[in-house]
Amino acid sequence: MSRISIICVGKIKEKYWNEAIAEYSKRLSRYCKLDIIEVADEKTLDDAPEALCEQIKKKEADRILEALDDKAKICTLEIKGKKLSSEGLSEFIGKQGVNGINHIQFIIGGSLGLHESVLKKSQMAISFSDMTFPHQMMRVILLEQIYRSYRILNGEPYHK
């Protein structure tokens, strides 16, 4: 069974996001082993100077880098990443198994984004949109798309 890890900055406090995450986690359990790894976020001031923002991103990056698996395919979620259709993401996930990679790690950054040290480790940068989404919502969207990908891979119906 393949393994999917989502490494994300910060905890989710809202009940409705946690319920959605739990639902998709349950649905995905028949297709893959899912891990959600939350690393601590740093307090960020609204008008923080750029140097402080870089320090914050570096601290969060150090925690992300500790969670990486050297044998996994590392995918970052970035606005400037490659845009994929649902079928394209499904194809990407399917190809990893064919290529002998049974672990994919998706990384969702904090409110300031990802530090350069994490971006350099990325083997695939994926963009869901040119828009910015709250990281809590992005986690749910990513889980839904991974679930949809497995449905496509298995020739099972899904909502279009």
mmCIF file of C-alpha atoms in Angstrom:
data_model
loop_
_atom_site.group_PDB
_atom_site.id
_atom_site.type_symbol
_atom_site.label_atom_id
_atom_site.label_comp_id
_atom_site.label_asym_id
_atom_site.label_seq_id
_atom_site.Cartn_x
_atom_site.Cartn_y
_atom_site.Cartn_z
ATOM 1 C CA MET A 1 0.000 0.000 0.000
ATOM 2 C CA SER A 2 1.346 3.403 -0.921
ATOM 3 C CA ARG A 3 1.981 6.037 1.696
ATOM 4 C CA ILE A 4 0.993 9.688 1.556
ATOM 5 C CA SER A 5 2.241 12.229 4.080
ATOM 6 C CA ILE A 6 1.061 15.792 4.358
ATOM 7 C CA ILE A 7 3.537 17.955 6.205
ATOM 8 C CA CYS A 8 1.936 21.209 7.237
ATOM 9 C CA VAL A 9 2.759 24.205 9.354
ATOM 10 C CA GLY A 10 0.418 24.837 12.262
ATOM 11 C CA LYS A 11 -2.470 23.082 13.932
ATOM 12 C CA ILE A 12 -6.085 23.346 12.908
ATOM 13 C CA LYS A 13 -8.325 24.597 15.680
ATOM 14 C CA GLU A 14 -11.673 24.873 13.890
ATOM 15 C CA LYS A 15 -13.980 21.895 14.347
ATOM 16 C CA TYR A 16 -15.368 22.043 10.779
ATOM 17 C CA TRP A 17 -11.903 21.763 9.177
ATOM 18 C CA ASN A 18 -10.987 18.893 11.492
ATOM 19 C CA GLU A 19 -14.224 17.096 10.612
ATOM 20 C CA ALA A 20 -13.508 17.437 6.873
ATOM 21 C CA ILE A 21 -9.927 16.205 7.381
ATOM 22 C CA ALA A 22 -11.191 13.236 9.392
ATOM 23 C CA GLU A 23 -13.721 12.354 6.687
ATOM 24 C CA TYR A 24 -11.163 12.385 3.861
ATOM 25 C CA SER A 25 -8.640 10.548 6.034
ATOM 26 C CA LYS A 26 -11.228 7.816 6.593
ATOM 27 C CA ARG A 27 -12.043 7.635 2.864
ATOM 28 C CA LEU A 28 -8.359 7.461 1.928
ATOM 29 C CA SER A 29 -7.625 4.622 4.368
ATOM 30 C CA ARG A 30 -8.731 2.048 1.780
ATOM 31 C CA TYR A 31 -6.246 3.383 -0.801
ATOM 32 C CA CYS A 32 -3.131 4.435 1.101
ATOM 33 C CA LYS A 33 -1.514 4.909 4.480
ATOM 34 C CA LEU A 34 -2.033 8.587 5.306
ATOM 35 C CA ASP A 35 0.053 10.613 7.763
ATOM 36 C CA ILE A 36 -0.624 14.226 8.604
ATOM 37 C CA ILE A 37 2.443 15.742 10.221
ATOM 38 C CA GLU A 38 1.881 19.126 11.823
ATOM 39 C CA VAL A 39 4.947 21.196 12.637
ATOM 40 C CA ALA A 40 4.738 24.191 14.948
ATOM 41 C CA ASP A 41 4.176 27.575 13.390
ATOM 42 C CA GLU A 42 5.727 30.829 14.544
ATOM 43 C CA LYS A 43 3.824 33.906 15.624
ATOM 44 C CA THR A 44 3.815 36.409 12.775
ATOM 45 C CA LEU A 45 3.179 40.129 13.117
ATOM 46 C CA ASP A 46 1.075 41.722 10.377
ATOM 47 C CA ASP A 47 3.692 44.293 9.421
ATOM 48 C CA ALA A 48 6.794 42.250 10.185
ATOM 49 C CA PRO A 49 9.946 43.377 8.358
ATOM 50 C CA GLU A 50 11.259 41.095 5.607
ATOM 51 C CA ALA A 51 14.253 39.969 7.686
ATOM 52 C CA LEU A 52 11.950 38.784 10.476
ATOM 53 C CA CYS A 53 9.700 37.010 7.963
ATOM 54 C CA GLU A 54 12.747 35.138 6.627
ATOM 55 C CA GLN A 55 13.736 34.120 10.175
ATOM 56 C CA ILE A 56 10.212 32.826 10.807
ATOM 57 C CA LYS A 57 10.150 30.871 7.533
ATOM 58 C CA LYS A 58 13.588 29.414 8.364
ATOM 59 C CA LYS A 59 12.434 28.192 11.798
ATOM 60 C CA GLU A 60 9.366 26.570 10.247
ATOM 61 C CA ALA A 61 11.526 25.124 7.445
ATOM 62 C CA ASP A 62 13.879 23.478 9.936
ATOM 63 C CA ARG A 63 10.901 21.627 11.415
ATOM 64 C CA ILE A 64 9.630 20.616 7.959
ATOM 65 C CA LEU A 65 13.062 19.371 6.886
ATOM 66 C CA GLU A 66 13.271 17.143 9.991
ATOM 67 C CA ALA A 67 10.050 15.401 8.871
ATOM 68 C CA LEU A 68 11.244 14.617 5.336
ATOM 69 C CA ASP A 69 11.847 11.037 4.232
ATOM 70 C CA ASP A 70 14.882 10.680 1.934
ATOM 71 C CA LYS A 71 13.131 7.898 -0.002
ATOM 72 C CA ALA A 72 9.908 9.852 -0.577
ATOM 73 C CA LYS A 73 8.884 11.986 -3.543
ATOM 74 C CA ILE A 74 8.799 15.530 -2.115
ATOM 75 C CA CYS A 75 6.051 17.814 -3.450
ATOM 76 C CA THR A 76 5.569 21.399 -2.343
ATOM 77 C CA LEU A 77 2.364 23.351 -2.782
ATOM 78 C CA GLU A 78 3.353 26.687 -4.303
ATOM 79 C CA ILE A 79 1.526 29.410 -6.209
ATOM 80 C CA LYS A 80 4.289 29.272 -8.849
ATOM 81 C CA GLY A 81 4.132 25.479 -9.125
ATOM 82 C CA LYS A 82 2.763 23.397 -11.977
ATOM 83 C CA LYS A 83 -0.997 23.435 -12.382
ATOM 84 C CA LEU A 84 -2.480 19.964 -12.731
ATOM 85 C CA SER A 85 -5.970 18.741 -13.494
ATOM 86 C CA SER A 86 -7.460 16.114 -11.190
ATOM 87 C CA GLU A 87 -6.552 13.538 -13.825
ATOM 88 C CA GLY A 88 -3.016 14.950 -13.952
ATOM 89 C CA LEU A 89 -2.572 14.618 -10.195
ATOM 90 C CA SER A 90 -3.954 11.087 -10.403
ATOM 91 C CA GLU A 91 -1.457 10.242 -13.147
ATOM 92 C CA PHE A 92 1.378 11.737 -11.071
ATOM 93 C CA ILE A 93 0.425 9.659 -8.005
ATOM 94 C CA GLY A 94 0.060 6.525 -10.114
ATOM 95 C CA LYS A 95 3.460 6.998 -11.783
ATOM 96 C CA GLN A 96 5.240 7.127 -8.444
ATOM 97 C CA GLY A 97 4.212 3.558 -7.654
ATOM 98 C CA VAL A 98 5.208 2.383 -11.133
ATOM 99 C CA ASN A 99 8.617 4.012 -10.597
ATOM 100 C CA GLY A 100 9.079 2.196 -7.289
ATOM 101 C CA ILE A 101 8.332 5.184 -5.062
ATOM 102 C CA ASN A 102 5.742 4.193 -2.485
ATOM 103 C CA HIS A 103 5.860 7.367 -0.363
ATOM 104 C CA ILE A 104 4.817 10.856 -1.456
ATOM 105 C CA GLN A 105 5.172 13.808 0.895
ATOM 106 C CA PHE A 106 3.141 16.948 0.201
ATOM 107 C CA ILE A 107 4.260 20.114 1.992
ATOM 108 C CA ILE A 108 1.940 23.010 2.871
ATOM 109 C CA GLY A 109 3.692 26.073 4.256
ATOM 110 C CA GLY A 110 2.556 28.547 6.864
ATOM 111 C CA SER A 111 1.098 32.006 6.391
ATOM 112 C CA LEU A 112 4.392 33.359 4.991
ATOM 113 C CA GLY A 113 4.967 30.465 2.606
ATOM 114 C CA LEU A 114 7.930 28.131 2.355
ATOM 115 C CA HIS A 115 11.587 28.943 2.970
ATOM 116 C CA GLU A 116 14.092 28.473 0.158
ATOM 117 C CA SER A 117 15.657 25.491 1.966
ATOM 118 C CA VAL A 118 12.367 23.580 1.623
ATOM 119 C CA LEU A 119 11.808 24.700 -1.961
ATOM 120 C CA LYS A 120 15.247 23.311 -2.885
ATOM 121 C CA LYS A 121 14.242 19.854 -1.555
ATOM 122 C CA SER A 122 11.083 19.822 -3.650
ATOM 123 C CA GLN A 123 11.002 17.399 -6.567
ATOM 124 C CA MET A 124 7.608 18.632 -7.754
ATOM 125 C CA ALA A 125 6.015 22.015 -7.133
ATOM 126 C CA ILE A 126 2.246 21.933 -7.534
ATOM 127 C CA SER A 127 -0.087 24.915 -7.734
ATOM 128 C CA PHE A 128 -3.801 24.599 -7.136
ATOM 129 C CA SER A 129 -4.457 28.197 -8.194
ATOM 130 C CA ASP A 130 -2.946 31.644 -8.585
ATOM 131 C CA MET A 131 -5.050 32.546 -5.558
ATOM 132 C CA THR A 132 -3.864 32.269 -1.973
ATOM 133 C CA PHE A 133 -5.859 29.986 0.325
ATOM 134 C CA PRO A 134 -5.756 29.616 4.099
ATOM 135 C CA HIS A 135 -3.529 26.638 4.937
ATOM 136 C CA GLN A 136 -6.426 24.962 6.785
ATOM 137 C CA MET A 137 -8.555 25.041 3.637
ATOM 138 C CA MET A 138 -5.629 23.943 1.478
ATOM 139 C CA ARG A 139 -5.196 20.846 3.600
ATOM 140 C CA VAL A 140 -8.825 19.858 2.960
ATOM 141 C CA ILE A 141 -8.572 20.641 -0.775
ATOM 142 C CA LEU A 142 -5.386 18.576 -1.060
ATOM 143 C CA LEU A 143 -6.968 15.618 0.759
ATOM 144 C CA GLU A 144 -10.021 15.789 -1.493
ATOM 145 C CA GLN A 145 -7.853 15.824 -4.613
ATOM 146 C CA ILE A 146 -5.736 12.905 -3.379
ATOM 147 C CA TYR A 147 -8.946 10.973 -2.700
ATOM 148 C CA ARG A 148 -10.261 11.879 -6.158
ATOM 149 C CA SER A 149 -6.927 10.752 -7.634
ATOM 150 C CA TYR A 150 -7.233 7.298 -6.120
ATOM 151 C CA ARG A 151 -10.832 7.028 -7.342
ATOM 152 C CA ILE A 152 -9.634 7.860 -10.860
ATOM 153 C CA LEU A 153 -6.699 5.420 -10.619
ATOM 154 C CA ASN A 154 -9.080 2.654 -9.595
ATOM 155 C CA GLY A 155 -11.630 3.411 -12.321
ATOM 156 C CA GLU A 156 -14.216 4.325 -9.709
ATOM 157 C CA PRO A 157 -16.844 7.040 -10.238
ATOM 158 C CA TYR A 158 -16.306 10.508 -8.822
ATOM 159 C CA HIS A 159 -18.179 13.774 -9.026
ATOM 160 C CA LYS A 160 -17.134 16.016 -11.890
#
